[in-house]
PDB file of C-alpha atoms in Angstrom:
ATOM      1  CA  VAL A1489     253.681-123.682  81.855  1.00 80.00           C
ATOM      2  CA  ASP A1490     254.983-121.477  79.074  1.00 73.00           C
ATOM      3  CA  MET A1491     255.503-118.112  80.763  1.00 74.00           C
ATOM      4  CA  THR A1492     256.043-116.301  77.453  1.00 74.00           C
ATOM      5  CA  SER A1493     252.434-116.536  76.257  1.00 82.00           C
ATOM      6  CA  LEU A1494     250.360-115.825  79.327  1.00 93.00           C
ATOM      7  CA  PRO A1495     246.766-114.627  79.102  1.00 95.00           C
ATOM      8  CA  PRO A1496     245.866-111.167  80.431  1.00 95.00           C
ATOM      9  CA  LEU A1497     246.169-110.708  84.186  1.00 95.00           C
ATOM     10  CA  GLN A1498     242.374-110.608  84.634  1.00 97.00           C
ATOM     11  CA  HIS A1499     242.105-114.220  83.418  1.00 97.00           C
ATOM     12  CA  ILE A1500     244.934-115.308  85.686  1.00 97.00           C
ATOM     13  CA  ASP A1501     243.253-113.561  88.628  1.00 97.00           C
ATOM     14  CA  ASP A1502     239.929-115.229  87.793  1.00 98.00           C
ATOM     15  CA  LEU A1503     241.581-118.671  87.731  1.00 98.00           C
ATOM     16  CA  HIS A1504     243.377-117.892  90.995  1.00 98.00           C
ATOM     17  CA  GLN A1505     240.127-116.873  92.718  1.00 98.00           C
ATOM     18  CA  LEU A1506     238.412-120.050  91.502  1.00 98.00           C
ATOM     19  CA  GLY A1507     241.337-122.068  92.871  1.00 98.00           C
ATOM     20  CA  LEU A1508     241.114-120.348  96.252  1.00 97.00           C
ATOM     21  CA  ILE A1509     237.533-121.514  96.671  1.00 97.00           C
ATOM     22  CA  GLY A1510     238.260-124.914  95.119  1.00 95.00           C
ATOM     23  CA  TYR A1511     235.628-124.504  92.404  1.00 97.00           C
ATOM     24  CA  VAL A1512     236.958-127.104  89.972  1.00 97.00           C
ATOM     25  CA  ARG A1513     233.996-126.883  87.556  1.00 98.00           C
ATOM     26  CA  GLY A1514     234.434-123.109  87.394  1.00 98.00           C
ATOM     27  CA  ILE A1515     238.141-123.561  86.660  1.00 98.00           C
ATOM     28  CA  GLU A1516     237.316-125.987  83.851  1.00 98.00           C
ATOM     29  CA  ILE A1517     234.809-123.542  82.326  1.00 98.00           C
ATOM     30  CA  LYS A1518     237.346-120.703  82.445  1.00 98.00           C
ATOM     31  CA  LEU A1519     240.059-122.896  80.920  1.00 98.00           C
ATOM     32  CA  ASP A1520     237.648-123.856  78.122  1.00 98.00           C
ATOM     33  CA  GLU A1521     237.263-120.138  77.363  1.00 97.00           C
ATOM     34  CA  LEU A1522     241.050-119.731  77.151  1.00 97.00           C
ATOM     35  CA  MET A1523     241.709-122.743  74.893  1.00 96.00           C
ATOM     36  CA  ALA A1524     241.239-120.788  71.640  1.00 94.00           C
ATOM     37  CA  THR A1525     243.634-117.987  72.514  1.00 95.00           C
ATOM     38  CA  HIS A1526     246.014-119.525  75.083  1.00 95.00           C
ATOM     39  CA  GLY A1527     245.770-123.262  74.435  1.00 95.00           C
ATOM     40  CA  ASP A1528     249.143-124.337  75.833  1.00 94.00           C
ATOM     41  CA  PHE A1529     248.592-122.387  79.043  1.00 96.00           C
ATOM     42  CA  ALA A1530     245.060-123.758  79.473  1.00 96.00           C
ATOM     43  CA  ALA A1531     246.120-127.329  78.683  1.00 96.00           C
ATOM     44  CA  ALA A1532     248.938-127.250  81.249  1.00 96.00           C
ATOM     45  CA  LEU A1533     246.600-126.008  83.983  1.00 97.00           C
ATOM     46  CA  ARG A1534     243.857-128.429  82.965  1.00 97.00           C
ATOM     47  CA  LYS A1535     246.309-131.317  83.424  1.00 97.00           C
ATOM     48  CA  LEU A1536     247.005-130.197  87.008  1.00 97.00           C
ATOM     49  CA  VAL A1537     243.296-129.833  87.778  1.00 97.00           C
ATOM     50  CA  ARG A1538     242.493-133.271  86.360  1.00 97.00           C
ATOM     51  CA  GLU A1539     245.224-134.733  88.573  1.00 97.00           C
ATOM     52  CA  PHE A1540     243.645-132.884  91.537  1.00 94.00           C
ATOM     53  CA  ASP A1541     246.965-131.116  92.101  1.00 97.00           C
ATOM     54  CA  LEU A1542     245.420-127.808  93.167  1.00 96.00           C
ATOM     55  CA  LYS A1543     248.494-126.935  95.211  1.00 97.00           C
ATOM     56  CA  GLN A1544     250.687-126.928  92.080  1.00 98.00           C
ATOM     57  CA  TYR A1545     247.883-125.224  90.114  1.00 98.00           C
ATOM     58  CA  MET A1546     247.923-122.354  92.629  1.00 98.00           C
ATOM     59  CA  THR A1547     251.738-122.223  92.625  1.00 97.00           C
ATOM     60  CA  VAL A1548     251.769-121.856  88.834  1.00 97.00           C
ATOM     61  CA  LEU A1549     249.123-119.116  88.911  1.00 97.00           C
ATOM     62  CA  GLU A1550     250.968-117.196  91.634  1.00 97.00           C
ATOM     63  CA  ALA A1551     254.133-117.299  89.511  1.00 96.00           C
ATOM     64  CA  CYS A1552     252.111-116.078  86.508  1.00 95.00           C
ATOM     65  CA  ARG A1553     250.644-113.238  88.555  1.00 94.00           C
ATOM     66  CA  GLU A1554     254.112-112.107  89.661  1.00 92.00           C
ATOM     67  CA  ARG A1555     255.337-112.234  86.081  1.00 89.00           C
ATOM     68  CA  ARG A1556     252.338-110.257  84.790  1.00 80.00           C
ATOM     69  CA  SER A1557     252.303-107.541  87.428  1.00 72.00           C
TER      70      SER A1557
END
């Protein structure tokens, strides 16, 4: 994931919360919202979700949260 063009922290937190509860459809909806403004970021996470690699998805989001805070 390109760490130079991250969405605002609120979006990252929303995606993280959805990952914690395992709400894949909610994650997909949120990523759809981000496609227009943060397409590369959303596409990279979508690939992980489609591969059911939620562990890596959460790892990426935690790294993004640390970078943004």
